[in-house]
């Protein structure tokens, strides 16, 4: 046994001195009975010793004797579990010094963005990355994942339980296959260049810099107590329940086929699937590791006896029956050994449920999952009020359900007022209230932050859309118009173009609002599913439309490329595919990056059963979504093309195609098939499309139409008749779909029947300084409720002796006298940082108020001076130039430094507040 090294490793891991001593003592005791631990590690990573120390709760219950050679005086189960823990610690110590490239990559592959990047790497790139990763880890630095697709992993210093990193040294730049260094860190300043490419020449440069600057790295990124560096899959929140979180938690069915397998699983100390079809669940079994947590549960759908008011809706539940720890894994994709601990009494959990055979609990992403982990491992009671009022269940079971149901009457509202009156914030408040039925988060800073956070969530869910009108905005932008498109396939552009109807923002949100949403717990979810983009045929070419049509009709994804049967098991390896193609097509210069190699590999091997495929239509649209339900099949055709297929259950389709921006922040790339990082996708919108399609096909009692809101900023700046066209009539509440006088119109370009759903609310804003409300289109005035948002001086306070309430009141009185009330100034100018002290107030006057007055009065400075007084402006006299006969003229300018009593001068003639002490102002600093 490497005693000294093991001791140093234990100390670096942060163990206390007594723990270090106990570990070493126990390891020596194990070694005494089973031989040299290093030899056992080299032989089978101590598997033989682990087998001799195996002793489960079931063994204890059966009264079985101690199977090991170690004498035990007390409880056999607890003692052997302690020795197994020590042995596992020693194996981890030895592993840390002998990690192969495949071991290192496995620590990063839990992240979908990283896997997507690595799918395009060759062997040299992988080896170069592993060399850098090993050097970073050996230096005691940490790796962690970042939810940014193009830089999915970083290294530096990060602590468990903290969302933000302490220090970032460098990061993987995915697109360029290189590691870039953070310029703010100088510990690696000896690197000759940054970024460093992942190559045989680039990687050694960074590795050498790390190894030559170890002391400097330790000084710049100290850690007390010392510990080893974290791999990215190790950075999880700590705590008793989180100890389970630090490894994976799998909830598995208690069924063994069609019968209850609970007793058998517990007695045998295992859990298994019945067969290996190469699907999603077999892959999940292969991903299980010793030490992972596993839970036996029953899924209970359609429950009517929930401990809360159900309002006629069924609810789902799970019965938790046993918890366990994986003690031994296998490569067969079927079974694992488990140390089970049956619960004395099964526990019932409501609402947040899943009926998958294996469900990996997403504790790192969802608060609901963390609460379930606490319920299982810490005996925390389920906070049913929290779950009932969560956005996924509140429409059926929440306290605000009655409010949501009563919001069927559509709202058409315009908020108008001068600039700076808070119209933007009020718009967000109204939009959230219309979507959620309530927006009572308080009016303090915390409440405002909570409101804007919810507003952002609804925008991301595409239940709130925002558009700004302007003079050139028209019907084609708002409703639909013709747009030129080329006859382009994925990357193949034909000559010429054609005009096709493209929906505008109003038609898109109306279509979303009109679609029912399946709210039942059985609704489709992308949790634990990877998403792949897939091309079916060549978009834009009529002769290949049969590929898409036959795929949907037959329930398959039909795939092209070489007419080679890839059914043989050896083709699970991408290199085997390449070798086969080299033999069959020796004249073609093929590499693993060629489409003929990587596309069949991805289609056959990378897509698992249960994964989702999104069918593209060119690079800018998608036209179908489905779930893969079968493994690869070779189905040759007479012409030798499109001979490959996978069974797919198609969930949604639109042959015309939908703009890819509805579901992705980027357009599709040219590759025929590839995994799309979820961080790049609008998961909520994909799930909404699928569930809406399902709800429209079946009569689901929980299918509802969610409120949507369209916000039109500066609604008075466009030609309303030009923008709305014939739809202005459809906005009337009683003309909406589902109402007594519902109307539809045939749209001019797409020729489709269109109506406005009742659950689509429209909120507009108007800046009255731009255009008076009296000039608004009469048709708009009749169909909208107008609510004035006026300046409110009562919201202002006194700062550095300046009564902002009086200042704003006097300025607005003078503006209203000289122009009108529509051009007043809002209170928001002087709130927050704009009115915190004399310096800030001066800046507000100089940079915001006076320039606005210049616009109002068309540079008539005498009228501006009549509003603010001469404390802010100075006047000089211009004499006529030599040779020019004329009277002297006034010249106005803004003072470089406002007079000390500028605000007193502004308030002259107003009613002073006798109770307010008038301080002496100091000269404003430059």
Coordinates of N, CA and C in Angstrom, one line a residue, residues 587-712:
X587 N -11.6 4.9 -53.9 CA -11.2 6.1 -54.6 C -11.6 7.3 -53.9
X588 N -12.5 7.2 -53.0 CA -13.0 8.4 -52.3 C -12.1 8.7 -51.0
X589 N -11.8 9.9 -50.9 CA -10.9 10.3 -49.7 C -11.8 10.7 -48.6
X590 N -12.1 9.7 -47.8 CA -13.1 9.8 -46.7 C -12.3 9.9 -45.3
X591 N -12.8 10.7 -44.4 CA -12.4 10.8 -43.1 C -13.6 10.8 -42.1
X592 N -13.3 10.7 -40.8 CA -14.4 10.6 -39.9 C -15.3 11.9 -39.9
X593 N -14.8 13.0 -40.5 CA -15.5 14.2 -40.5 C -16.4 14.3 -41.8
X594 N -16.3 13.4 -42.7 CA -17.1 13.4 -43.9 C -18.5 13.0 -43.6
X595 N -19.5 13.6 -44.3 CA -20.9 13.3 -44.0 C -21.2 11.8 -44.2
X596 N -20.6 11.2 -45.2 CA -20.8 9.7 -45.4 C -20.4 8.9 -44.2
X597 N -19.6 9.4 -43.3 CA -19.2 8.6 -42.1 C -19.9 9.1 -40.9
X598 N -19.9 10.4 -40.6 CA -20.4 10.9 -39.3 C -21.9 10.8 -39.3
X599 N -22.6 11.0 -40.5 CA -24.1 11.0 -40.5 C -24.6 9.6 -40.2
X600 N -24.1 8.5 -40.9 CA -24.6 7.2 -40.5 C -24.3 6.8 -39.1
X601 N -23.1 7.3 -38.6 CA -22.8 7.0 -37.2 C -23.7 7.7 -36.2
X602 N -24.1 8.9 -36.5 CA -25.0 9.6 -35.6 C -26.4 9.0 -35.7
X603 N -26.8 8.7 -36.9 CA -28.2 8.2 -37.1 C -28.3 6.8 -36.5
X604 N -27.3 6.0 -36.6 CA -27.3 4.6 -36.1 C -27.0 4.5 -34.6
X605 N -26.0 5.3 -34.2 CA -25.4 5.0 -32.9 C -25.7 6.1 -31.8
X606 N -25.7 7.4 -32.3 CA -25.8 8.5 -31.3 C -27.3 8.7 -30.9
X607 N -28.2 8.5 -31.8 CA -29.6 8.7 -31.4 C -30.1 7.5 -30.7
X608 N -30.6 7.7 -29.5 CA -31.1 6.6 -28.7 C -32.6 6.6 -28.7
X609 N -33.2 5.5 -28.4 CA -34.7 5.4 -28.3 C -35.1 6.3 -27.2
X610 N -36.2 7.1 -27.5 CA -36.7 8.1 -26.5 C -36.2 9.5 -26.9
X611 N -35.1 9.6 -27.7 CA -34.6 10.9 -28.1 C -35.6 11.6 -29.1
X612 N -35.5 12.9 -29.2 CA -36.4 13.6 -30.1 C -35.6 14.1 -31.3
X613 N -36.3 14.0 -32.5 CA -35.8 14.5 -33.7 C -36.6 15.6 -34.2
X614 N -36.0 16.7 -34.6 CA -36.7 17.8 -35.2 C -36.3 17.9 -36.7
X615 N -37.3 17.8 -37.6 CA -37.0 17.7 -39.0 C -36.9 19.1 -39.6
X616 N -35.8 19.4 -40.2 CA -35.6 20.8 -40.8 C -36.3 20.9 -42.1
X617 N -36.5 22.2 -42.5 CA -36.9 22.5 -43.8 C -36.0 23.6 -44.3
X618 N -34.9 23.2 -45.0 CA -33.9 24.2 -45.2 C -33.1 24.5 -43.9
X619 N -32.5 25.7 -43.9 CA -31.7 26.1 -42.7 C -32.5 26.9 -41.7
X620 N -33.7 27.4 -42.2 CA -34.4 28.5 -41.4 C -35.8 28.1 -41.0
X621 N -36.2 26.8 -41.1 CA -37.5 26.4 -40.7 C -37.5 24.9 -40.3
X622 N -38.5 24.5 -39.6 CA -38.7 23.1 -39.2 C -40.1 22.7 -39.5
X623 N -40.3 21.4 -39.8 CA -41.6 21.0 -40.2 C -42.2 19.7 -39.5
X624 N -41.4 19.1 -38.6 CA -41.9 17.9 -37.9 C -41.1 17.7 -36.6
X625 N -41.7 17.1 -35.6 CA -41.1 16.7 -34.4 C -41.6 15.3 -34.0
X626 N -40.6 14.4 -33.7 CA -41.0 13.1 -33.3 C -40.1 12.5 -32.3
X627 N -40.5 11.3 -31.7 CA -39.7 10.6 -30.7 C -39.3 9.3 -31.4
X628 N -38.0 9.0 -31.3 CA -37.4 7.7 -31.8 C -37.9 6.6 -31.0
X629 N -38.4 5.5 -31.6 CA -39.0 4.4 -30.9 C -38.4 3.1 -31.4
X630 N -37.4 3.1 -32.2 CA -36.8 1.8 -32.7 C -35.3 2.0 -33.0
X631 N -34.6 0.9 -33.1 CA -33.2 0.9 -33.4 C -33.1 1.0 -35.0
X632 N -31.8 1.0 -35.4 CA -31.5 1.2 -36.8 C -32.0 0.0 -37.6
X633 N -32.6 0.2 -38.8 CA -33.0 -0.8 -39.7 C -32.4 -0.5 -41.1
X634 N -32.0 -1.6 -41.8 CA -31.6 -1.5 -43.2 C -32.8 -1.9 -44.1
X635 N -33.3 -1.0 -44.9 CA -34.5 -1.3 -45.7 C -34.2 -0.9 -47.2
X636 N -33.5 -1.7 -47.9 CA -33.0 -1.3 -49.3 C -34.1 -1.0 -50.2
X637 N -33.9 0.0 -51.1 CA -34.9 0.4 -52.2 C -34.2 0.1 -53.5
X638 N -35.1 0.0 -54.5 CA -34.5 -0.4 -55.9 C -33.5 0.6 -56.4
X639 N -33.6 1.8 -56.1 CA -32.7 2.8 -56.6 C -31.4 2.9 -55.8
X640 N -31.4 2.2 -54.6 CA -30.2 2.2 -53.8 C -30.1 3.4 -52.9
X641 N -31.1 4.3 -52.9 CA -31.0 5.5 -52.1 C -32.0 5.4 -50.9
X642 N -31.7 6.1 -49.8 CA -32.6 6.2 -48.7 C -32.9 4.8 -48.2
X643 N -31.9 4.0 -47.9 CA -32.0 2.6 -47.4 C -32.0 2.4 -45.9
X644 N -31.9 3.5 -45.2 CA -31.8 3.4 -43.7 C -33.0 4.1 -43.0
X645 N -33.4 3.5 -41.9 CA -34.5 4.1 -41.2 C -34.5 3.8 -39.7
X646 N -35.3 4.6 -39.0 CA -35.5 4.3 -37.6 C -37.0 4.6 -37.3
X647 N -37.6 3.7 -36.5 CA -39.0 3.9 -36.1 C -39.2 5.2 -35.3
X648 N -40.2 6.0 -35.7 CA -40.4 7.3 -35.1 C -41.9 7.5 -34.9
X649 N -42.3 7.9 -33.7 CA -43.7 8.3 -33.4 C -43.7 9.8 -33.6
X650 N -44.4 10.3 -34.7 CA -44.4 11.7 -35.0 C -45.4 12.4 -34.2
X651 N -45.0 13.4 -33.5 CA -45.9 14.1 -32.5 C -46.5 15.4 -33.1
X652 N -45.8 16.0 -34.0 CA -46.3 17.3 -34.5 C -45.7 17.5 -35.9
X653 N -46.5 18.1 -36.8 CA -45.9 18.4 -38.2 C -46.7 19.5 -38.8
X654 N -46.0 20.2 -39.6 CA -46.5 21.4 -40.4 C -45.7 21.4 -41.7
X655 N -46.2 20.7 -42.8 CA -45.5 20.6 -44.0 C -45.0 22.0 -44.6
X656 N -45.7 23.1 -44.3 CA -45.3 24.4 -44.8 C -44.1 24.9 -44.0
X657 N -43.8 24.4 -42.8 CA -42.7 24.8 -42.1 C -42.9 26.0 -41.2
X658 N -42.2 26.0 -40.1 CA -42.3 27.1 -39.1 C -40.9 27.7 -38.9
X659 N -40.9 29.0 -38.7 CA -39.6 29.7 -38.6 C -38.8 29.0 -37.4
X660 N -37.5 28.7 -37.7 CA -36.7 28.0 -36.7 C -36.5 28.9 -35.4
X661 N -36.7 30.2 -35.6 CA -36.5 31.1 -34.5 C -37.5 31.0 -33.4
X662 N -38.6 30.2 -33.7 CA -39.6 29.9 -32.7 C -39.1 29.0 -31.6
X663 N -38.1 28.1 -32.0 CA -37.6 27.1 -31.1 C -36.1 27.2 -30.8
X664 N -35.4 28.0 -31.6 CA -33.9 28.0 -31.5 C -33.4 29.4 -31.6
X665 N -32.3 29.6 -30.9 CA -31.7 30.9 -31.0 C -30.8 31.0 -32.2
X666 N -30.5 29.9 -32.9 CA -29.7 29.9 -34.1 C -30.4 29.1 -35.2
X667 N -30.1 29.4 -36.4 CA -30.7 28.6 -37.5 C -29.9 27.3 -37.6
X668 N -30.5 26.3 -38.3 CA -29.8 25.0 -38.4 C -28.5 25.1 -39.2
X669 N -27.7 24.2 -39.0 CA -26.4 24.1 -39.8 C -26.6 23.1 -40.9
X670 N -25.6 22.9 -41.7 CA -25.7 22.1 -42.9 C -25.7 20.6 -42.7
X671 N -25.2 20.2 -41.5 CA -25.1 18.7 -41.3 C -26.5 18.1 -41.4
X672 N -26.6 16.9 -42.0 CA -27.8 16.2 -42.1 C -28.4 15.8 -40.8
X673 N -27.6 15.4 -39.9 CA -28.1 15.0 -38.5 C -27.0 15.3 -37.5
X674 N -27.5 15.9 -36.4 CA -26.5 16.3 -35.3 C -27.4 16.6 -34.1
X675 N -26.7 16.4 -32.9 CA -27.4 16.8 -31.7 C -27.4 18.3 -31.5
X676 N -28.5 18.8 -31.1 CA -28.7 20.2 -30.8 C -28.6 20.5 -29.3
X677 N -27.7 21.3 -28.8 CA -27.6 21.5 -27.4 C -28.9 22.1 -26.9
X678 N -29.4 21.6 -25.8 CA -30.7 22.1 -25.2 C -30.6 23.5 -24.8
X679 N -29.4 24.0 -24.5 CA -29.2 25.4 -24.1 C -29.5 26.3 -25.2
X680 N -29.5 25.8 -26.4 CA -29.8 26.7 -27.6 C -31.3 26.6 -28.0
X681 N -32.0 25.8 -27.3 CA -33.4 25.6 -27.7 C -34.4 26.2 -26.8
X682 N -35.6 26.6 -27.3 CA -36.7 27.0 -26.4 C -37.5 25.7 -26.1
X683 N -37.1 25.1 -25.0 CA -37.7 23.8 -24.6 C -39.2 24.0 -24.4
X684 N -39.6 25.1 -23.7 CA -41.0 25.3 -23.4 C -41.8 25.3 -24.7
X685 N -41.3 26.0 -25.8 CA -42.1 26.1 -27.0 C -42.2 24.7 -27.7
X686 N -41.1 23.9 -27.7 CA -41.2 22.6 -28.3 C -42.2 21.8 -27.6
X687 N -42.2 21.8 -26.3 CA -43.1 21.0 -25.5 C -44.6 21.5 -25.8
X688 N -44.7 22.8 -25.9 CA -46.0 23.4 -26.2 C -46.6 22.9 -27.5
X689 N -45.7 22.9 -28.5 CA -46.2 22.5 -29.9 C -46.6 21.0 -29.8
X690 N -45.8 20.2 -29.2 CA -46.2 18.8 -29.2 C -47.4 18.5 -28.3
X691 N -47.5 19.1 -27.2 CA -48.7 18.9 -26.3 C -50.0 19.5 -26.9
X692 N -49.8 20.6 -27.6 CA -51.0 21.2 -28.3 C -51.5 20.3 -29.4
X693 N -50.6 19.7 -30.1 CA -51.0 18.8 -31.2 C -51.7 17.6 -30.5
X694 N -51.2 17.1 -29.4 CA -51.8 15.9 -28.7 C -53.1 16.3 -28.2
X695 N -53.3 17.5 -27.6 CA -54.5 17.9 -27.0 C -55.6 18.1 -28.1
X696 N -55.2 18.5 -29.3 CA -56.2 18.7 -30.3 C -56.7 17.4 -30.9
X697 N -55.9 16.3 -30.7 CA -56.3 15.0 -31.3 C -57.1 14.2 -30.3
X698 N -57.0 14.4 -29.0 CA -57.7 13.6 -28.0 C -58.5 14.6 -27.2
X699 N -59.5 14.1 -26.6 CA -60.3 14.9 -25.6 C -59.7 14.8 -24.3
X700 N -58.9 15.8 -23.9 CA -58.2 15.7 -22.6 C -58.8 16.8 -21.7
X701 N -59.3 16.4 -20.6 CA -60.0 17.3 -19.7 C -59.1 18.4 -19.2
X702 N -57.8 18.2 -19.2 CA -56.9 19.2 -18.7 C -56.3 20.1 -19.8
X703 N -56.7 19.9 -21.0 CA -56.2 20.7 -22.1 C -56.9 22.1 -22.0
X704 N -56.1 23.1 -21.9 CA -56.6 24.5 -21.8 C -55.8 25.4 -22.8
X705 N -56.3 26.6 -22.9 CA -55.6 27.6 -23.7 C -55.1 28.7 -22.8
X706 N -53.8 28.8 -22.8 CA -53.1 29.7 -21.8 C -53.2 31.2 -22.3
X707 N -53.4 32.1 -21.4 CA -53.4 33.5 -21.7 C -52.0 33.9 -22.4
X708 N -52.1 34.7 -23.4 CA -50.9 35.3 -24.1 C -51.1 36.8 -24.2
X709 N -50.0 37.5 -24.3 CA -50.1 39.0 -24.3 C -49.1 39.5 -25.4
X710 N -49.6 40.4 -26.2 CA -48.8 41.1 -27.2 C -48.7 42.5 -26.8
X711 N -47.5 43.0 -26.6 CA -47.2 44.3 -26.1 C -46.7 45.1 -27.4
X712 N -47.4 46.2 -27.7 CA -47.1 47.1 -28.8 C -46.6 48.4 -28.2

